[in-house]
XYZ file of N, CA, C and O in Angstrom:
712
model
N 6.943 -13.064 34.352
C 8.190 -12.586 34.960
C 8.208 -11.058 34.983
O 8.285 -10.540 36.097
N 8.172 -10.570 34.325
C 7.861 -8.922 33.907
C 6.985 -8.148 34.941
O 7.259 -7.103 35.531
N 5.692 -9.039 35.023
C 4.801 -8.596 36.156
C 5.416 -8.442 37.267
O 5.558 -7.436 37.962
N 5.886 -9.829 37.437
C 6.454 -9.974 38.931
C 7.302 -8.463 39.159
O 6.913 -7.895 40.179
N 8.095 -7.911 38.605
C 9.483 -7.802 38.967
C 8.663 -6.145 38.816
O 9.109 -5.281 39.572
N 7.196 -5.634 37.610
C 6.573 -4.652 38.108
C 5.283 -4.720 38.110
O 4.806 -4.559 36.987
N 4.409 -4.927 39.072
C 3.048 -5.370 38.688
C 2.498 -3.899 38.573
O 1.530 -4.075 37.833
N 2.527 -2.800 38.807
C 1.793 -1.825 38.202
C 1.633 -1.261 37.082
O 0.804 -0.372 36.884
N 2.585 -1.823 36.045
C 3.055 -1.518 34.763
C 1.509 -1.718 34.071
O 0.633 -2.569 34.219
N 1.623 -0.575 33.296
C 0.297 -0.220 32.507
C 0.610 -1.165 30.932
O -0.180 -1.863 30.297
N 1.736 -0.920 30.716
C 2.248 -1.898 29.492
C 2.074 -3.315 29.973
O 1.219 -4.116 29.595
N 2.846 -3.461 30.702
C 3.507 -5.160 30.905
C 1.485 -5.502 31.111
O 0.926 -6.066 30.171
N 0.894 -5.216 31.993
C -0.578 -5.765 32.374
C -1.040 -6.199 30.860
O -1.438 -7.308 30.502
N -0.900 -5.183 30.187
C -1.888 -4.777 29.001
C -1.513 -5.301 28.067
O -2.221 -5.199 27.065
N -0.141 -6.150 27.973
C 0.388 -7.144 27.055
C 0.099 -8.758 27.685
O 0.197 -9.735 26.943
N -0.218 -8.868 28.950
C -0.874 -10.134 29.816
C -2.319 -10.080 29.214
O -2.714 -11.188 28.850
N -3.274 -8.960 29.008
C -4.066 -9.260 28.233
C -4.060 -9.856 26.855
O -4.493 -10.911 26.390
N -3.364 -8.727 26.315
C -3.567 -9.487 24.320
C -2.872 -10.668 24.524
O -3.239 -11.370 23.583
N -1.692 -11.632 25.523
C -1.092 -12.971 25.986
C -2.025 -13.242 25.864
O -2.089 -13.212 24.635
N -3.209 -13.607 26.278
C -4.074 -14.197 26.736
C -5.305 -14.330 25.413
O -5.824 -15.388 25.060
N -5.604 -12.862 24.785
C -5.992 -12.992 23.598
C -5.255 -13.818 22.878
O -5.332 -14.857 23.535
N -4.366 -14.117 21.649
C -3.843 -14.848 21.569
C -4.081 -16.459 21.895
O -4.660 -17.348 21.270
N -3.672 -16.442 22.622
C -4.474 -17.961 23.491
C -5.818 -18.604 23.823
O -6.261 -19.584 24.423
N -6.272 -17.461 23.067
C -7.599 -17.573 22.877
C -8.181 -17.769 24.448
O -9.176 -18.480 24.585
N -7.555 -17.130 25.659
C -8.612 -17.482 26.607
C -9.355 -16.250 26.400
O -8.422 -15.448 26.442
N -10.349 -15.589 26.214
C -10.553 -14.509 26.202
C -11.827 -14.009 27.461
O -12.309 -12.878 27.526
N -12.060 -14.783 28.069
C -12.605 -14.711 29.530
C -11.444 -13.717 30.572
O -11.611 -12.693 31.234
N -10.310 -14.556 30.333
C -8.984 -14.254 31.266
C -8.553 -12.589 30.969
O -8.358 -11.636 31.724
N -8.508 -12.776 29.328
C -8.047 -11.310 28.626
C -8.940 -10.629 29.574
O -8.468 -10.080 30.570
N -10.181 -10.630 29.331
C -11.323 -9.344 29.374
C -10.877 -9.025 31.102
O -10.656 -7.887 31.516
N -10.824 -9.974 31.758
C -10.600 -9.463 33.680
C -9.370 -8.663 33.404
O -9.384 -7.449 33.608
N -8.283 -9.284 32.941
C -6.906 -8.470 32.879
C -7.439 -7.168 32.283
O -7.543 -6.223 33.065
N -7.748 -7.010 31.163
C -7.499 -5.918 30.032
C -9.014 -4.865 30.945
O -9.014 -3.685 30.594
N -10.171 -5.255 31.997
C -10.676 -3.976 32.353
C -9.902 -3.428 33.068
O -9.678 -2.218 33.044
N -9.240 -4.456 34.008
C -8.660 -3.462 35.019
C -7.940 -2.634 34.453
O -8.220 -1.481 34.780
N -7.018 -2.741 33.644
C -5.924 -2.118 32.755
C -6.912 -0.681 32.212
O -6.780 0.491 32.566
N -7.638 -1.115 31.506
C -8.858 0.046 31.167
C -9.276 0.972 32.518
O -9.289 2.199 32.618
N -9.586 0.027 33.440
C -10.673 0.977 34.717
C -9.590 1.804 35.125
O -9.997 2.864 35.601
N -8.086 1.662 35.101
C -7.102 2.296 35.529
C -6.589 3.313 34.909
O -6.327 4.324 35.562
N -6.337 3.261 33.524
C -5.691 4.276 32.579
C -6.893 4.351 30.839
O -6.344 4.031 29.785
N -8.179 4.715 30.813
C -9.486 4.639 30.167
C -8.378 5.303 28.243
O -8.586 5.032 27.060
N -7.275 6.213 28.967
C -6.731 6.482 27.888
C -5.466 5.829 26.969
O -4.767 6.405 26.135
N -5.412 3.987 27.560
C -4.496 3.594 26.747
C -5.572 2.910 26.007
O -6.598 2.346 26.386
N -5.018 3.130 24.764
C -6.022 3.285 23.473
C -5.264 1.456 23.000
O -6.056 0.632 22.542
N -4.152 1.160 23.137
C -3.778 -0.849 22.908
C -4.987 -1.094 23.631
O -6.029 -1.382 23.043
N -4.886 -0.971 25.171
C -5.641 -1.843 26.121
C -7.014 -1.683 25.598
O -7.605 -2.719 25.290
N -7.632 -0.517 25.445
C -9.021 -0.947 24.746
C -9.186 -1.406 24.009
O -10.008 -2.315 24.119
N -8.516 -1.152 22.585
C -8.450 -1.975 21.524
C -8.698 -3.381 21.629
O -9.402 -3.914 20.771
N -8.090 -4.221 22.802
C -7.340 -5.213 22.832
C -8.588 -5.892 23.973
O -8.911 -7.072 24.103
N -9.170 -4.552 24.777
C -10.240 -5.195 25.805
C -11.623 -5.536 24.919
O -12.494 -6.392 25.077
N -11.366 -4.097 23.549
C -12.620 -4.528 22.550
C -12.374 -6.251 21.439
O -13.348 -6.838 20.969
N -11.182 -6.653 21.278
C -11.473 -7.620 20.790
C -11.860 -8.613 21.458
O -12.736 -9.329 20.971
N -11.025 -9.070 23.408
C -11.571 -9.894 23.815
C -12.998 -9.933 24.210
O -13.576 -10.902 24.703
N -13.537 -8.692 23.922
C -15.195 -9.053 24.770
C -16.168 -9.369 23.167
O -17.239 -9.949 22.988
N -15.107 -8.613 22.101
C -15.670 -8.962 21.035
C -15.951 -10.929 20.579
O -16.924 -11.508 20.096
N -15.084 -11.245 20.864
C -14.738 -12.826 20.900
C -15.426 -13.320 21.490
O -15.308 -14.533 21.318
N -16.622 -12.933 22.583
C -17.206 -13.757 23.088
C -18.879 -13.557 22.996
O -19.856 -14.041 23.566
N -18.670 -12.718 22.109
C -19.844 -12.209 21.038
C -20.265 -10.508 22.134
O -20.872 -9.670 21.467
N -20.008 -10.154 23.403
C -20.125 -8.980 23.812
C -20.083 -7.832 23.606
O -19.590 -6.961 24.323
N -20.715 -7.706 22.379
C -20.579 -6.650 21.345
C -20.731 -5.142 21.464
O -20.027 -4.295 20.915
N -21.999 -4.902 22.452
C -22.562 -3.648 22.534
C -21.289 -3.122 23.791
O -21.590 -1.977 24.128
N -20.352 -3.472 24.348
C -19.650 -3.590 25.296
C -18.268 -3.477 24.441
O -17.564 -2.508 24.723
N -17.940 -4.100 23.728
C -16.628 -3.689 22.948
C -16.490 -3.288 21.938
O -15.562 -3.662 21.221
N -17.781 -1.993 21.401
C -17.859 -1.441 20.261
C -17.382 0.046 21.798
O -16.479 0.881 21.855
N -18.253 -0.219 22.522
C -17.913 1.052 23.468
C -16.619 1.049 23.686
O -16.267 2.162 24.075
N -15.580 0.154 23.596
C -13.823 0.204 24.285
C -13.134 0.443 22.708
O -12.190 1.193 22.951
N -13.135 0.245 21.596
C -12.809 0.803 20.694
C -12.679 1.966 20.430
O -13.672 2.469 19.905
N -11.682 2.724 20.613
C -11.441 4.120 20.390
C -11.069 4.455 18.705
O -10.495 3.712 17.909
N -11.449 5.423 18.549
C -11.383 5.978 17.260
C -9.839 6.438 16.304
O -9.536 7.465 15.698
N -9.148 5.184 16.528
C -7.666 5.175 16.107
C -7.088 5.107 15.143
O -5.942 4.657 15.109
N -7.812 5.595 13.958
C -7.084 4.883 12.885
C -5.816 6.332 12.727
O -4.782 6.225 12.068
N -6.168 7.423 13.385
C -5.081 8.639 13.164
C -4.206 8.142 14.670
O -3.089 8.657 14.712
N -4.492 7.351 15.736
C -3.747 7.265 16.702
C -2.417 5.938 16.944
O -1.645 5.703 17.874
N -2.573 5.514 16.058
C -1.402 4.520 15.769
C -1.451 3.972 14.511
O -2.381 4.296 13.772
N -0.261 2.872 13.982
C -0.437 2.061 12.698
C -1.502 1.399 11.915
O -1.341 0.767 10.871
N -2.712 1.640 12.603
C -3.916 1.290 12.120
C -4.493 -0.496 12.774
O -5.463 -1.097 12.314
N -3.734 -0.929 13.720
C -4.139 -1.998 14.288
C -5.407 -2.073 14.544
O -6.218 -2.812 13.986
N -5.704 -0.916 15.832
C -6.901 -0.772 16.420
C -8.358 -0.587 15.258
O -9.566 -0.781 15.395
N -7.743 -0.254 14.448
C -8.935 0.456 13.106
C -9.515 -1.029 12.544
O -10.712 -1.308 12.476
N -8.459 -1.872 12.178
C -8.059 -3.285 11.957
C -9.292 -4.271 12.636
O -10.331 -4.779 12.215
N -8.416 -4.228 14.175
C -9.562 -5.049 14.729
C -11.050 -4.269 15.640
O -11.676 -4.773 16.572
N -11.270 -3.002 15.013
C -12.719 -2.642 14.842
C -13.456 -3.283 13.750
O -14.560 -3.826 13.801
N -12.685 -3.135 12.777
C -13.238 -4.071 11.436
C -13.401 -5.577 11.336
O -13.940 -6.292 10.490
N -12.953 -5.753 12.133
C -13.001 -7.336 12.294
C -14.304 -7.813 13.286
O -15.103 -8.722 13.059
N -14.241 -6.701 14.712
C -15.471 -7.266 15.322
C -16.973 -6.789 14.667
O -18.081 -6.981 15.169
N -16.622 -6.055 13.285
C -18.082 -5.332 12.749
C -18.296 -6.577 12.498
O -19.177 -7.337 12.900
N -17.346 -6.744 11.741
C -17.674 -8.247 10.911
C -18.429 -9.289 11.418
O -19.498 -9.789 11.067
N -17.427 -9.578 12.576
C -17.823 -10.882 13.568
C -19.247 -10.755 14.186
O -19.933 -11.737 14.472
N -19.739 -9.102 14.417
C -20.979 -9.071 14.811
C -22.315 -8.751 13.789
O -23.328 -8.114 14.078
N -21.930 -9.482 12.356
C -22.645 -9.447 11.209
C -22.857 -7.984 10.659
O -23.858 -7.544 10.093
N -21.820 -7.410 10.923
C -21.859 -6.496 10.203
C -20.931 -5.608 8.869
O -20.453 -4.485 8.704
N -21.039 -6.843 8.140
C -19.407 -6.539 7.176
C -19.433 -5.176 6.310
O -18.393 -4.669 5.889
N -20.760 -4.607 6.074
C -20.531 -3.185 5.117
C -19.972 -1.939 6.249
O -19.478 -0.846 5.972
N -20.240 -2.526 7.567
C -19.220 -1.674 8.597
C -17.886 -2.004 8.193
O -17.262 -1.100 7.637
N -17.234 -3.268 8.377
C -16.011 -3.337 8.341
C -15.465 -2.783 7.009
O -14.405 -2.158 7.059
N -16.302 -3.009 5.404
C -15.801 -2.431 4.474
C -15.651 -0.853 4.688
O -14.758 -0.122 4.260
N -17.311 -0.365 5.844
C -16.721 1.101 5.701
C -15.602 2.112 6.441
O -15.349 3.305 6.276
N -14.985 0.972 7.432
C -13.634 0.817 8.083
C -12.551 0.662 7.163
O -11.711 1.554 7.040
N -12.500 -0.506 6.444
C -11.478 -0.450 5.321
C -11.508 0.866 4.735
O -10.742 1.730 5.163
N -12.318 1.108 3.794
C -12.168 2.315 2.899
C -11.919 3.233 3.698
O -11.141 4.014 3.150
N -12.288 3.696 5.178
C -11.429 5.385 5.677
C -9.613 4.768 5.575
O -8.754 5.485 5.061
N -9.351 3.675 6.024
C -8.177 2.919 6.340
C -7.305 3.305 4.731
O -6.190 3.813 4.610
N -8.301 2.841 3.589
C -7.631 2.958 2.501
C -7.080 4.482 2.348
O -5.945 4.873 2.077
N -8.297 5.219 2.620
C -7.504 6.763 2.582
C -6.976 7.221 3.364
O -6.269 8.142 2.955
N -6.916 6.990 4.791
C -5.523 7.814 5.348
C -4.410 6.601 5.159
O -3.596 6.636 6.082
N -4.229 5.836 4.475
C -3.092 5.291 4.303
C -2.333 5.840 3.186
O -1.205 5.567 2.777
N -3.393 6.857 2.699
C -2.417 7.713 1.138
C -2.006 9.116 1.974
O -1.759 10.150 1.354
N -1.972 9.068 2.983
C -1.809 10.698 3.879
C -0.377 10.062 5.204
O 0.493 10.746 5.744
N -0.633 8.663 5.342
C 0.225 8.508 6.554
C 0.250 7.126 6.554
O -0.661 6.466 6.055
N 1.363 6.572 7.149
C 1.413 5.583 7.111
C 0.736 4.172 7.991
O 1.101 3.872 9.128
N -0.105 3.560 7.353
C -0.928 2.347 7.908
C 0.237 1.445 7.704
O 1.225 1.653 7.000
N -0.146 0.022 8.707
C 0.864 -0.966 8.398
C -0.334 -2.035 8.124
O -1.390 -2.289 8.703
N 0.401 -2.598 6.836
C -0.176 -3.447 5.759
C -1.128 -4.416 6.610
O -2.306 -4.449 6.254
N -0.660 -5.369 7.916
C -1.629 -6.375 8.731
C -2.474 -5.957 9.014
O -3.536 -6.576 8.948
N -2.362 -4.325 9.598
C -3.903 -3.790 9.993
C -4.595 -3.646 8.885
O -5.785 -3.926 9.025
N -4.312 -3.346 7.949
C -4.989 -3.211 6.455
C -5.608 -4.762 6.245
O -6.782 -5.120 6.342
N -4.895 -5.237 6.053
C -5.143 -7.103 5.746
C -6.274 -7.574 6.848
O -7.008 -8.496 6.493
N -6.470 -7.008 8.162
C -7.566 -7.634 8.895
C -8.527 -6.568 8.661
O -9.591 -6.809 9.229
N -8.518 -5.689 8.146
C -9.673 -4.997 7.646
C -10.033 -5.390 6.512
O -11.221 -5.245 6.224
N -9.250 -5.912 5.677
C -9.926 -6.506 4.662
C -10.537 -7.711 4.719
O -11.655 -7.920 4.247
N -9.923 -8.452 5.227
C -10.271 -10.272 5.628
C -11.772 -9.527 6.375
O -12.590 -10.018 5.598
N -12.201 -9.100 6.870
C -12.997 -8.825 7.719
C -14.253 -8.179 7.112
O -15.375 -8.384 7.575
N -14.012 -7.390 6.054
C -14.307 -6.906 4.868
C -14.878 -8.043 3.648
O -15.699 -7.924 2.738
N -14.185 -8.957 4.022
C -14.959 -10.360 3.279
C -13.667 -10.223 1.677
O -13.783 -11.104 0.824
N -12.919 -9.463 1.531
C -12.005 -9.336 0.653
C -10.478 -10.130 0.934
O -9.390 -9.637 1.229
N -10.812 -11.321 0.751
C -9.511 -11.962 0.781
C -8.235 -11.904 -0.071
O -7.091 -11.991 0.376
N -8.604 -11.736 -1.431
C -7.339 -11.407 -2.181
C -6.638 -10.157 -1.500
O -5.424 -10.135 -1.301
N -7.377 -9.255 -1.203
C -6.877 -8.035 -1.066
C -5.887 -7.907 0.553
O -4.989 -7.149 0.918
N -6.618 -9.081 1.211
C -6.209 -9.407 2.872
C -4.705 -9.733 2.111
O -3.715 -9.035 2.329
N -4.701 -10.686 1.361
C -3.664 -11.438 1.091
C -2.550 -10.920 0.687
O -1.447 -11.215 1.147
N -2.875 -9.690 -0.665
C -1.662 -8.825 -0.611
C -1.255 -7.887 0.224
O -0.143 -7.362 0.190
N -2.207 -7.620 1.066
C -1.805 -6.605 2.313
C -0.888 -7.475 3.013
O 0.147 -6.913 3.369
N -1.005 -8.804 3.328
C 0.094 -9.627 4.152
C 1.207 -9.852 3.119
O 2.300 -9.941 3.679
N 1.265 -9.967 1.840
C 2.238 -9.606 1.348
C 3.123 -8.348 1.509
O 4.306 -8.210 1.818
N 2.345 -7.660 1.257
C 3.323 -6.087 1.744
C 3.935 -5.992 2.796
O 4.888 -5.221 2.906
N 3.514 -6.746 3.765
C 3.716 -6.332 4.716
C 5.079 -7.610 4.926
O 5.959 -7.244 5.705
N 5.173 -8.281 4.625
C 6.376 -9.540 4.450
C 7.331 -8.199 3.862
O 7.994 -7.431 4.559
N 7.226 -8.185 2.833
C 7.999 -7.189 2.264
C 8.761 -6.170 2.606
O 9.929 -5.892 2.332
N 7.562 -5.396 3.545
C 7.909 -4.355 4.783
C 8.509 -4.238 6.235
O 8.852 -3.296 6.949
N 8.475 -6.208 6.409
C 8.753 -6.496 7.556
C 8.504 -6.008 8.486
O 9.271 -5.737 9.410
N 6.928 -5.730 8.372
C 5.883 -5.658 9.132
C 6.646 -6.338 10.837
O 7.452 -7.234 11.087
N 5.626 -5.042 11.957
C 6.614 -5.792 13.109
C 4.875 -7.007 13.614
O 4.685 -7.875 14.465
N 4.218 -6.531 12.794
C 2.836 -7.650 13.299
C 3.010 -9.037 13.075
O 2.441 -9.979 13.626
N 4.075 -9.032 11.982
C 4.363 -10.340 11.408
C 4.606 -11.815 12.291
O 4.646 -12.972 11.872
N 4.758 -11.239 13.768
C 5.020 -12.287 14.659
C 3.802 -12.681 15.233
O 3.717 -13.758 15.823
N 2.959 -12.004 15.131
C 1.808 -12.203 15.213
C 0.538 -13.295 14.498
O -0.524 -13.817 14.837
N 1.706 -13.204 12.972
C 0.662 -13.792 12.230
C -0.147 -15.406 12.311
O -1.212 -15.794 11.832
N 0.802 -16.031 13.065
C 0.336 -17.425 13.256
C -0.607 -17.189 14.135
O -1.638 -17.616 13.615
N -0.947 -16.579 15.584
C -1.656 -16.920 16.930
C -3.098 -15.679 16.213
O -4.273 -16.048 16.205
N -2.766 -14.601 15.809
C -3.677 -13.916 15.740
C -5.358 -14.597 15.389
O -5.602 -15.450 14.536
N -5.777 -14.320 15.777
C -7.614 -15.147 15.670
C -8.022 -13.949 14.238
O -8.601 -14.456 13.278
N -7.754 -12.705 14.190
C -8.643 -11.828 13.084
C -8.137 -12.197 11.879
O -8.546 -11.704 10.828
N -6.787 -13.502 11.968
C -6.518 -14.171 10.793
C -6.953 -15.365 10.025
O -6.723 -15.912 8.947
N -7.728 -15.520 11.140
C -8.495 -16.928 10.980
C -9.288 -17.194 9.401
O -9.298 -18.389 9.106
N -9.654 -16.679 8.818
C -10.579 -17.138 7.327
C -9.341 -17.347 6.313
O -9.364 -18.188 5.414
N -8.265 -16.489 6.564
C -6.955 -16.762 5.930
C -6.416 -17.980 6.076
O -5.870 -18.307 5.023
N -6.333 -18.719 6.830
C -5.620 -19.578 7.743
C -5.398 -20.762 6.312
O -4.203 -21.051 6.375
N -5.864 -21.338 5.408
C -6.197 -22.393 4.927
C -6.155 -22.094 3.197
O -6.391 -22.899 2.296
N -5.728 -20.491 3.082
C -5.145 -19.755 2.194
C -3.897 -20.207 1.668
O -2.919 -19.769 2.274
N -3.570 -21.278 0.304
C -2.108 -20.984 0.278
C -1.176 -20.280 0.149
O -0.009 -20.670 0.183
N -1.653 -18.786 -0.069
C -0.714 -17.658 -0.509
C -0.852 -16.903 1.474
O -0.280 -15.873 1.832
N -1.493 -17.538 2.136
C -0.975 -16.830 3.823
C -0.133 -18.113 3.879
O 1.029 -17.879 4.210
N -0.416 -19.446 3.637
C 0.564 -20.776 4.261
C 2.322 -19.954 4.087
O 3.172 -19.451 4.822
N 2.122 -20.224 2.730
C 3.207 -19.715 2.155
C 4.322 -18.152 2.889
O 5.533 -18.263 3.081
N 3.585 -16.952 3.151
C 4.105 -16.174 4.315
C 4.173 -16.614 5.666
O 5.091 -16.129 6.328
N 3.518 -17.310 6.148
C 3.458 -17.965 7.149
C 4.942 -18.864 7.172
O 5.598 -18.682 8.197
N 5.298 -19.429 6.567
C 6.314 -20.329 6.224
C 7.728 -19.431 6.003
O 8.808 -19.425 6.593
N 7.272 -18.801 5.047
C 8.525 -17.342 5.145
C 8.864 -16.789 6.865
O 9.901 -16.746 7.527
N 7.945 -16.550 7.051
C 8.231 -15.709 8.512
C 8.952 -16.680 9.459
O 10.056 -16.439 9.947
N 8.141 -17.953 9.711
C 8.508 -18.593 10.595
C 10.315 -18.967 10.179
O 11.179 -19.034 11.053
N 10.629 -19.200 8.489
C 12.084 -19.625 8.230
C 12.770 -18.504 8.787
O 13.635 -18.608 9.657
N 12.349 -17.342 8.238
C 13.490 -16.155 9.082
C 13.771 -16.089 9.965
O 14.947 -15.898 10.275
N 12.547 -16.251 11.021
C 12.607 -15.977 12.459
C 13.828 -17.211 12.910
O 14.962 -17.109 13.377
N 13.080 -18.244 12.567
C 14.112 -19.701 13.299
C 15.368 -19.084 13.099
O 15.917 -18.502 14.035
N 16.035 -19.169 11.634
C 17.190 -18.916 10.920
C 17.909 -17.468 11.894
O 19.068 -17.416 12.304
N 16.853 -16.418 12.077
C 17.710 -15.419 12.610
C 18.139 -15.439 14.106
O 19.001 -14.732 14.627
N 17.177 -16.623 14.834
C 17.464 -16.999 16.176
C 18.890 -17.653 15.873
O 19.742 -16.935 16.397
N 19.429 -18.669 15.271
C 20.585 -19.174 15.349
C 21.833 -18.380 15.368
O 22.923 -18.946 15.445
């Protein structure tokens, strides 16, 4: 609907991508999210977001290039799911060495705890994923709506201390819709 009403929108497109991430089509993402890229090379979501879907389909040498160097350019998402496709492309002492810059500018500025938590999960450090999604419950994290569909949550998934936030989030949300 959004599209319709503006289809040139650099946002609205570039949120039809990560839709689509999400949904795991990630064929669909990657067409949406280049054009979005071939159009504006400097929205740093849309790459992010074009590097996880090409990451997802193992296209690695291709969405290490759309990853921009963000961990000073937003809440640390993008830093997040760089660490996640190191991972995914067997390379986890990358993603730990993603975590650890993550750990220190988070003592200089503020990171938000999910991006922390998929750098860690990714990192092969699950306790540590786990209290980062704690904090971030806590913080009322705005990723938190995220947490069910997201795929860089996946090794968590079967975690009872994520079930358990998972269950929190979803009661609030219902409860605060009424």
């Amino acid at each position: 609907r959004a599209r319709s009403l503006d289809p040139l929108s650099p946002i609205i497109n570039a949120r039809v991508g990560s839709l689509l991430i999400f949904l795991r089509r990630f064929a669909e993402a990657e067409t949406e999210l280049r054009k979005v890229v071939a159009e504006n090379p400097s929205n740093l979501f849309a790459r992010s977001d074009f590097g996880v879907a090409l990451a997802a389909q193992g296209k690695f040498d291709e969405a290490f290039s759309q990853f921009p160097d963000v961990i000073d350019a937003n809440t640390g998402d993008g830093a997040g799911s760089l660490a996640w496709a190191e991972a995914l492309a067997g390379k986890p002492d990358k993603a730990r060495s993603i975590l650890n810059r993550m750990e220190a500018r988070a003592k200089e500025r503020y990171l938000d705890p999910l991006a922390m938590a998929i750098a860690a999960t990714a990192a092969g450090d699950k306790p540590l994923a786990l209290n980062y999604i704690e904090e971030g419950l806590r913080e009322h994290s705005v990723y938190l709506v995220f947490l069910k569909s997201d795929l860089k949550f996946d090794a968590l998934r079967n975690e009872p201390r994520f079930q358990r936030v998972l269950r929190e989030v979803e009661t609030k949300y219902a409860t605060s819709v009424h």
